[in-house]
Coordinates of C-alpha atoms in Angstrom, one line a residue:
M5 CA 49.4 24.4 13.4
P6 CA 45.7 24.8 14.4
G7 CA 44.5 22.3 11.8
I8 CA 46.8 19.5 13.1
H9 CA 45.9 20.3 16.7
R10 CA 42.2 20.1 15.9
H11 CA 42.7 16.8 14.1
T12 CA 44.6 15.4 17.0
Q13 CA 41.8 16.4 19.4
L14 CA 39.1 14.8 17.2
K15 CA 41.2 11.6 17.0
A16 CA 41.6 11.5 20.8
R17 CA 37.9 12.1 21.4
R18 CA 37.1 9.3 18.9
G19 CA 39.5 7.0 20.6
Y20 CA 38.0 7.9 24.0
R21 CA 34.5 7.1 22.8
E22 CA 35.6 3.8 21.4
R23 CA 37.2 2.8 24.7
V24 CA 34.0 3.8 26.5
E25 CA 31.9 1.7 24.1
I26 CA 34.1 -1.3 24.6
L27 CA 34.0 -0.9 28.4
A28 CA 30.2 -0.6 28.3
F29 CA 30.0 -3.7 26.1
V30 CA 32.1 -5.7 28.5
I31 CA 29.9 -4.4 31.4
G32 CA 26.8 -5.5 29.5
V33 CA 28.2 -9.0 28.9
A34 CA 29.2 -9.2 32.6
L35 CA 25.7 -8.2 33.7
M36 CA 24.2 -10.9 31.5
V37 CA 26.5 -13.5 33.1
V38 CA 25.5 -12.3 36.6
G39 CA 21.8 -12.3 35.6
L40 CA 22.1 -15.8 34.1
A41 CA 23.8 -17.0 37.3
V42 CA 21.0 -15.6 39.4
S43 CA 18.5 -17.2 37.1
I44 CA 20.2 -20.6 37.5
A45 CA 20.5 -20.2 41.2
L46 CA 16.8 -19.5 41.6
H47 CA 15.9 -22.4 39.3
E48 CA 17.9 -24.8 41.4
L49 CA 16.4 -23.3 44.6
G50 CA 13.0 -24.0 43.1
H51 CA 14.0 -27.7 43.2
L52 CA 15.8 -27.5 46.5
W53 CA 13.1 -25.9 48.7
P54 CA 10.3 -28.4 48.0
A55 CA 12.7 -31.4 48.0
K56 CA 13.9 -30.5 51.5
K57 CA 10.3 -29.6 52.6
F58 CA 9.2 -33.1 51.6
G59 CA 12.1 -34.7 53.4
V60 CA 14.4 -35.7 50.5
R61 CA 18.1 -35.8 51.3
V62 CA 19.9 -33.3 49.0
G63 CA 23.7 -33.9 48.8
Q64 CA 24.7 -31.0 46.6
Y65 CA 23.4 -27.6 45.4
M66 CA 25.8 -26.3 42.7
I67 CA 25.8 -23.4 40.3
G68 CA 27.9 -24.3 37.2
F69 CA 29.7 -27.3 36.1
G70 CA 33.3 -28.5 36.1
P71 CA 35.9 -27.9 38.9
T72 CA 34.5 -26.6 42.2
L73 CA 35.6 -23.0 43.0
W74 CA 34.0 -22.8 46.4
S75 CA 31.7 -24.9 48.5
R76 CA 30.4 -25.2 52.1
R77 CA 28.4 -27.9 53.7
I78 CA 25.3 -26.8 55.6
R79 CA 22.9 -29.3 57.3
G80 CA 24.0 -32.1 55.1
T81 CA 24.0 -30.3 51.8
E82 CA 27.1 -29.0 50.0
Y83 CA 26.4 -25.5 48.5
G84 CA 29.0 -24.2 46.0
F85 CA 30.0 -22.7 42.7
K86 CA 31.8 -24.4 39.8
A87 CA 34.0 -23.0 37.1
L88 CA 31.6 -23.0 34.1
P89 CA 28.5 -20.9 34.8
I90 CA 26.4 -22.6 32.1
G91 CA 23.9 -24.4 34.3
G92 CA 23.5 -25.9 37.7
Y93 CA 22.1 -28.9 39.5
I94 CA 21.0 -30.4 42.9
S95 CA 21.8 -33.9 43.8
M96 CA 18.8 -35.7 45.4
A97 CA 19.1 -39.1 47.0
G98 CA 17.2 -41.9 45.3
M99 CA 16.1 -40.3 42.1
Y100 CA 15.4 -43.8 41.0
P101 CA 14.5 -47.0 42.8
P102 CA 17.3 -49.4 43.9
S103 CA 19.0 -51.6 41.3
P104 CA 17.4 -55.0 40.7
Q105 CA 19.1 -57.6 42.9
A106 CA 19.8 -59.8 39.9
T107 CA 21.8 -57.2 38.1
S108 CA 25.4 -58.2 37.5
R109 CA 28.0 -56.3 39.4
S110 CA 31.0 -57.7 37.3
G111 CA 31.9 -54.2 36.1
R112 CA 30.4 -54.4 32.6
A113 CA 26.8 -55.2 32.0
A114 CA 25.8 -57.6 29.3
G115 CA 24.4 -56.0 26.2
G116 CA 27.1 -53.5 25.3
F117 CA 27.6 -49.7 25.6
F118 CA 24.0 -48.7 26.5
A119 CA 23.6 -51.6 29.0
T120 CA 26.8 -50.4 30.7
M121 CA 25.4 -46.8 30.8
V122 CA 22.2 -48.1 32.5
Q123 CA 24.2 -50.0 35.1
D124 CA 26.5 -47.1 35.8
A125 CA 23.5 -44.9 36.3
R126 CA 22.0 -47.5 38.7
D127 CA 25.3 -47.8 40.6
A128 CA 25.6 -44.0 41.0
N129 CA 22.0 -43.9 42.2
D130 CA 22.5 -46.7 44.7
E131 CA 25.4 -44.8 46.3
T132 CA 22.9 -42.1 47.4
L133 CA 20.7 -44.7 49.2
H134 CA 21.0 -45.6 52.9
G135 CA 19.7 -49.2 52.6
D136 CA 16.4 -50.5 51.1
D137 CA 14.4 -48.9 53.9
D138 CA 15.6 -45.4 53.3
T139 CA 12.6 -43.0 53.3
H140 CA 14.4 -39.7 52.6
V141 CA 14.6 -40.4 48.9
F142 CA 12.9 -38.9 45.8
Y143 CA 11.4 -42.0 44.2
R144 CA 9.3 -42.7 47.4
L145 CA 7.5 -39.4 47.3
P146 CA 3.9 -39.3 46.2
V147 CA 3.5 -38.5 42.5
F148 CA 2.2 -34.9 43.1
K149 CA 5.2 -34.1 45.3
R150 CA 7.6 -35.4 42.7
V151 CA 5.9 -33.2 40.1
V152 CA 6.1 -30.2 42.5
V153 CA 9.8 -30.7 43.0
M154 CA 10.6 -31.0 39.3
L155 CA 8.3 -28.1 38.3
G156 CA 9.8 -25.9 41.0
G157 CA 12.8 -24.9 38.9
P158 CA 11.0 -23.8 35.8
V159 CA 8.3 -22.1 37.8
M160 CA 11.0 -20.0 39.5
N161 CA 12.2 -18.9 36.1
F162 CA 8.7 -18.0 35.1
L163 CA 8.1 -16.0 38.4
L164 CA 11.4 -14.2 37.9
A165 CA 10.4 -13.3 34.4
I166 CA 7.1 -11.8 35.7
V167 CA 9.1 -9.8 38.3
L168 CA 11.5 -8.4 35.6
F169 CA 8.7 -7.6 33.1
S170 CA 6.7 -5.9 36.0
I171 CA 9.8 -3.7 36.8
L172 CA 10.1 -3.0 33.1
L173 CA 6.5 -2.2 32.3
T174 CA 5.1 -0.9 35.6
G175 CA 8.3 0.5 37.3
I176 CA 9.9 2.1 34.2
G177 CA 7.1 2.1 31.7
L178 CA 6.5 1.2 28.0
Q179 CA 8.0 3.5 25.4
T180 CA 4.9 5.0 23.7
A181 CA 4.5 7.5 20.9
T182 CA 2.1 9.9 22.7
A183 CA -0.4 12.3 21.3
E184 CA 1.9 15.2 22.0
V185 CA 3.5 16.8 18.9
A186 CA 7.3 16.8 19.1
R187 CA 8.2 18.1 15.7
L188 CA 6.7 19.2 12.3
S189 CA 7.7 18.2 8.8
E190 CA 8.8 21.0 6.5
C191 CA 7.0 19.8 3.4
V192 CA 4.9 17.1 1.8
P193 CA 7.1 14.2 0.7
T194 CA 6.6 12.4 -2.6
S195 CA 6.2 9.1 -0.8
S196 CA 6.2 7.7 2.7
T197 CA 10.0 7.0 2.4
S198 CA 11.0 10.5 1.3
S199 CA 12.7 12.9 3.7
T200 CA 10.8 16.1 4.9
T201 CA 13.7 18.1 6.4
A202 CA 14.1 21.7 5.3
A203 CA 17.4 21.0 3.6
E204 CA 15.9 18.3 1.4
C205 CA 12.6 19.9 0.6
A206 CA 12.3 21.2 -3.0
D207 CA 11.3 24.8 -3.5
S208 CA 8.2 23.6 -5.3
A209 CA 7.2 21.2 -2.5
P210 CA 4.0 22.2 -0.7
A211 CA 4.2 23.0 3.0
A212 CA 3.1 20.2 5.3
P213 CA -0.6 20.5 6.3
A214 CA 0.1 20.5 10.0
E215 CA 2.4 23.5 9.8
A216 CA 0.1 25.3 7.4
A217 CA -2.8 24.8 9.8
G218 CA -1.0 26.2 12.8
I219 CA -0.1 23.1 14.8
Q220 CA 3.0 23.7 16.9
P221 CA 5.5 21.4 18.7
G222 CA 4.2 20.9 22.3
D223 CA 0.6 20.7 21.2
T224 CA -1.4 17.7 22.4
I225 CA -4.0 16.2 20.0
V226 CA -7.2 15.7 22.0
S227 CA -9.5 14.5 19.2
I228 CA -9.8 14.3 15.4
D229 CA -13.2 14.7 13.8
G230 CA -14.8 14.0 17.1
Q231 CA -12.8 10.8 17.8
P232 CA -10.8 10.9 21.0
V233 CA -7.1 10.3 20.5
A234 CA -5.1 8.5 23.3
D235 CA -1.8 8.1 21.5
F236 CA 0.0 8.8 18.2
A237 CA -1.0 5.4 16.7
E238 CA -4.7 6.3 16.9
A239 CA -4.1 9.7 15.4
T240 CA -2.1 8.1 12.6
D241 CA -4.8 5.6 11.7
I242 CA -7.4 8.5 11.3
I243 CA -5.0 10.6 9.3
R244 CA -3.8 7.9 6.9
S245 CA -7.4 6.8 6.1
S246 CA -8.4 10.4 5.2
P247 CA -6.3 11.7 2.3
G248 CA -7.6 14.9 0.9
E249 CA -10.5 15.1 3.5
Q250 CA -10.7 18.1 5.8
L251 CA -10.4 17.0 9.5
T252 CA -11.2 18.9 12.6
F253 CA -8.3 18.8 15.1
V254 CA -8.9 19.7 18.7
I255 CA -5.5 20.4 20.3
E256 CA -4.5 21.4 23.8
R257 CA -1.9 24.2 24.0
D258 CA -0.8 25.8 27.3
G259 CA -3.8 24.3 29.1
T260 CA -6.3 25.6 26.6
E261 CA -8.1 23.7 23.9
Q262 CA -8.2 25.0 20.3
T263 CA -9.8 23.8 17.1
L264 CA -7.9 23.7 13.8
Q265 CA -8.9 22.5 10.4
V266 CA -6.3 20.2 8.7
T267 CA -6.6 18.6 5.3
P268 CA -4.1 15.6 5.0
A269 CA -2.1 15.6 1.8
T270 CA -2.1 12.5 -0.4
I271 CA 1.1 10.5 -0.7
Q272 CA 2.0 7.1 -2.0
T273 CA 3.1 4.2 0.3
E274 CA 3.9 0.5 -0.2
V275 CA 1.8 -2.0 1.8
T276 CA 2.7 -5.7 2.1
D277 CA -0.2 -8.1 2.4
A278 CA -0.1 -11.3 4.5
D279 CA 0.8 -13.4 1.5
G280 CA 3.8 -11.2 0.8
T281 CA 2.3 -9.2 -2.1
T282 CA 3.3 -5.5 -2.2
T283 CA 0.9 -2.9 -3.4
T284 CA 0.9 0.9 -3.6
Q285 CA -1.8 2.8 -1.7
E286 CA -2.7 6.5 -1.2
V287 CA -2.7 7.6 2.4
G288 CA -3.1 10.8 4.2
F289 CA -0.1 12.9 5.5
V290 CA -0.1 16.0 7.8
G291 CA 3.6 16.0 8.9
I292 CA 3.7 15.6 12.7
G293 CA 6.2 13.7 14.8
P294 CA 5.2 12.3 18.2
T295 CA 6.8 12.7 21.6
V296 CA 8.0 9.3 22.8
E297 CA 7.7 8.8 26.6
Y298 CA 7.8 5.9 29.1
V299 CA 4.1 5.3 30.0
K300 CA 3.7 3.1 33.1
Q301 CA 1.5 0.1 32.6
P302 CA -0.9 -1.6 35.1
I303 CA 0.6 -3.9 37.6
W304 CA -0.7 -7.0 35.8
S305 CA 1.0 -6.1 32.6
G306 CA 4.2 -8.0 33.7
A307 CA 2.3 -11.3 34.0
Q308 CA 0.5 -10.7 30.7
M309 CA 3.8 -10.0 28.9
A310 CA 5.3 -13.2 30.5
V311 CA 2.4 -15.3 29.2
Q312 CA 2.6 -13.8 25.7
N313 CA 6.4 -14.6 25.6
V314 CA 5.7 -18.1 26.7
G315 CA 3.6 -18.6 23.6
A316 CA 6.2 -17.0 21.3
V317 CA 9.1 -19.1 22.8
A318 CA 7.0 -22.3 22.7
G319 CA 6.5 -21.7 18.9
I320 CA 10.3 -21.5 18.5
I321 CA 11.0 -24.5 20.8
W322 CA 8.5 -26.6 18.8
Q323 CA 10.5 -25.9 15.7
L324 CA 13.9 -26.0 17.4
P325 CA 15.6 -28.6 15.2
V326 CA 14.4 -26.8 12.0
K327 CA 15.4 -23.4 13.5
V328 CA 18.9 -24.7 14.4
W329 CA 19.3 -26.2 10.9
D330 CA 18.4 -22.8 9.3
T331 CA 20.9 -21.2 11.7
A332 CA 23.6 -23.7 10.6
V333 CA 22.8 -23.0 6.9
S334 CA 23.1 -19.2 7.5
L335 CA 26.4 -19.8 9.3
V336 CA 27.9 -21.7 6.4
T337 CA 26.5 -19.5 3.6
G338 CA 26.9 -16.2 5.4
Q339 CA 23.2 -15.3 5.0
E340 CA 21.5 -13.0 7.4
R341 CA 20.1 -14.9 10.4
D342 CA 16.5 -14.9 11.5
P343 CA 16.3 -12.2 14.2
D344 CA 13.5 -14.2 15.9
G345 CA 15.5 -17.5 15.9
P346 CA 17.2 -19.2 18.9
L347 CA 20.3 -17.9 20.6
S348 CA 23.0 -19.4 22.7
I349 CA 24.3 -17.9 26.0
V350 CA 27.0 -16.3 23.9
G351 CA 24.3 -14.6 21.7
A352 CA 22.4 -13.4 24.8
G353 CA 25.7 -11.9 26.2
R354 CA 26.5 -10.2 22.9
L355 CA 23.0 -8.6 22.8
S356 CA 23.4 -7.5 26.4
G357 CA 26.7 -5.9 25.5
E358 CA 25.2 -4.1 22.5
V359 CA 22.4 -2.7 24.7
A360 CA 24.9 -1.5 27.3
A361 CA 27.1 0.2 24.6
A362 CA 24.2 1.8 22.7
D363 CA 24.2 5.5 22.2
S364 CA 20.9 6.0 24.1
P365 CA 19.7 7.2 27.5
I366 CA 20.7 5.0 30.5
L367 CA 17.0 4.2 31.2
N368 CA 16.6 2.8 27.7
R369 CA 19.6 0.6 28.2
V370 CA 18.3 -0.6 31.6
A371 CA 15.0 -1.4 30.0
G372 CA 16.7 -3.3 27.2
Y373 CA 18.7 -5.4 29.7
L374 CA 15.6 -6.2 31.8
S375 CA 13.8 -7.3 28.7
L376 CA 16.6 -9.6 27.6
L377 CA 17.0 -11.2 31.0
A378 CA 13.2 -11.7 31.4
S379 CA 13.0 -13.3 27.9
L380 CA 16.0 -15.6 28.8
N381 CA 14.1 -16.8 31.9
I382 CA 11.0 -17.5 29.7
A383 CA 13.2 -19.5 27.4
L384 CA 14.5 -21.5 30.4
F385 CA 11.0 -22.1 31.7
V386 CA 9.7 -23.4 28.3
F387 CA 12.8 -25.4 27.4
N388 CA 12.8 -27.2 30.7
L389 CA 9.2 -28.3 30.3
I390 CA 10.1 -30.5 27.2
P391 CA 9.1 -34.0 28.3
L392 CA 12.5 -35.6 27.6
L393 CA 15.1 -36.7 30.1
P394 CA 17.4 -35.2 31.5
L395 CA 15.2 -32.1 31.4
D396 CA 12.7 -31.3 34.2
G397 CA 9.8 -32.1 31.9
G398 CA 11.2 -35.6 31.4
H399 CA 11.2 -36.3 35.2
V400 CA 7.6 -34.9 35.4
A401 CA 6.6 -37.3 32.6
V402 CA 8.2 -40.3 34.5
A403 CA 6.4 -39.3 37.7
L404 CA 3.0 -39.0 35.8
W405 CA 3.6 -42.4 34.1
D406 CA 4.3 -43.9 37.6
G407 CA 1.1 -42.3 38.9
L408 CA -0.9 -43.6 35.9
K409 CA 0.3 -47.2 36.5
R410 CA -0.6 -47.0 40.2
A411 CA -4.1 -45.6 39.4
W412 CA -4.7 -48.3 36.8
A413 CA -3.7 -51.0 39.3
K414 CA -5.9 -49.6 42.0
L415 CA -8.8 -49.3 39.6
F416 CA -8.6 -53.0 38.8
H417 CA -7.7 -54.1 42.3
R418 CA -4.3 -55.2 41.4
P419 CA -1.1 -55.1 43.6
P420 CA 0.7 -51.8 43.5
P421 CA 3.3 -51.9 40.7
K422 CA 7.0 -51.4 41.3
P423 CA 8.3 -47.8 40.9
V424 CA 9.1 -46.8 37.4
D425 CA 12.8 -47.4 36.8
A426 CA 13.9 -44.4 34.7
T427 CA 17.4 -45.7 34.4
K428 CA 16.1 -47.8 31.6
L429 CA 15.7 -44.5 29.7
V430 CA 19.4 -43.7 30.0
P431 CA 20.1 -44.5 26.3
V432 CA 17.3 -42.1 25.3
T433 CA 18.7 -39.5 27.7
F434 CA 22.2 -40.0 26.1
V435 CA 20.8 -39.3 22.6
V436 CA 19.0 -36.2 23.9
V437 CA 22.1 -34.9 25.5
I438 CA 24.2 -35.4 22.4
A439 CA 21.5 -33.6 20.3
L440 CA 21.4 -30.7 22.8
I441 CA 25.2 -30.4 22.8
A442 CA 25.2 -30.4 18.9
M443 CA 22.5 -27.8 18.7
G444 CA 24.2 -25.7 21.4
A445 CA 27.5 -25.9 19.5
V446 CA 25.9 -24.7 16.3
L447 CA 24.2 -21.8 18.1
I448 CA 27.4 -20.8 19.8
L449 CA 29.4 -20.8 16.6
A450 CA 26.7 -18.8 14.8
D451 CA 26.6 -16.3 17.7
I452 CA 30.4 -15.8 17.3
F453 CA 30.8 -15.8 13.5
N454 CA 27.3 -14.7 12.3
P455 CA 25.6 -13.0 15.2
V456 CA 22.2 -11.4 15.5
S457 CA 22.5 -7.7 16.1
L458 CA 20.0 -5.3 17.6
F459 CA 21.2 -2.4 15.6

């Protein structure tokens, strides 16, 4: 039975493709986990290196949270990995000044829950101190050194993003529609959304102007009406703005330049204004499709891309509560999510899996992964600069406030003030942590049940 045998073969091939896609998806997720772990490790190294350089005693350097999977003590610091790869930390001695001597040690501070939290934080901090004269502690560092230590982590993420974007743009290149013609349309469509393949062209449909003028696949457009053309976008702008007007095309074919006369046909297209109003316009059409190639960008393009992404992510972070609320609404109602909204680690992993399983050349998938990982590091950079404890930006704010108090006292010839006791902000830190956990939970649920998809 040839028909049954052929059906069995097709079914087997389809099953094989599905298994390959699943495997590729899993590999993509695993690569994102590894990339995230490297990003976290470098972030914490950004704190560790200057802290040790400035003489601060560092008890632990850990990647992840929860139970310890592996650790080793080297020169007084325990380095290790924990079970949950969702963050990391270093434990520096004397993050805060010693507890006030008058503080009660009875086991529960007066004032209730938050007062107890403050005292617990002070007790934990006191355990890292070696007496009141301990000099290898964080709080005794000059203000600028404390700022350097706390900014070291986010800066490492920013530098890693620059490296990844540089590999993407300069090493691989940016996908660009070039001025080389890859294909020609068979006919003039009735609108910009109509098909122009031979099978779908009506007998009465006029031939596409490019084919009628003698343009061939492989030709490179050099100029149009005397205007040099560097890529397909520039050629498109000239063509669309010249419906019914004869244009002089200079094309290069087999190393020789030729001049052709092409008159763009007039078609209708819908244009949406900035205020959302849709209108119909007449534009020019000649029927050429571009060759898409990776065009390598200048070495500084990676840094430029990183800076541009910082601005975009900062705009999202600024509206994070609203964005998370919108995500929660879309989760409950089943509406489509904002593709430019925030993602959790689960969402980033899913996108990485989709990129790995995509039916596209391997170079495209590598480029997609690098772009995702670089964007994730930009998000880590911006998010950690928020001036709220326990984030790095919160510790920077405390250090700057301490420096401002000292500068004010010096200006008015007053005695140096006591170091700022950030343990008093533990209640605020608690609220921030609860808010972050809640927003993270919403994003994780949304990324599981109503995920953003690239395709």
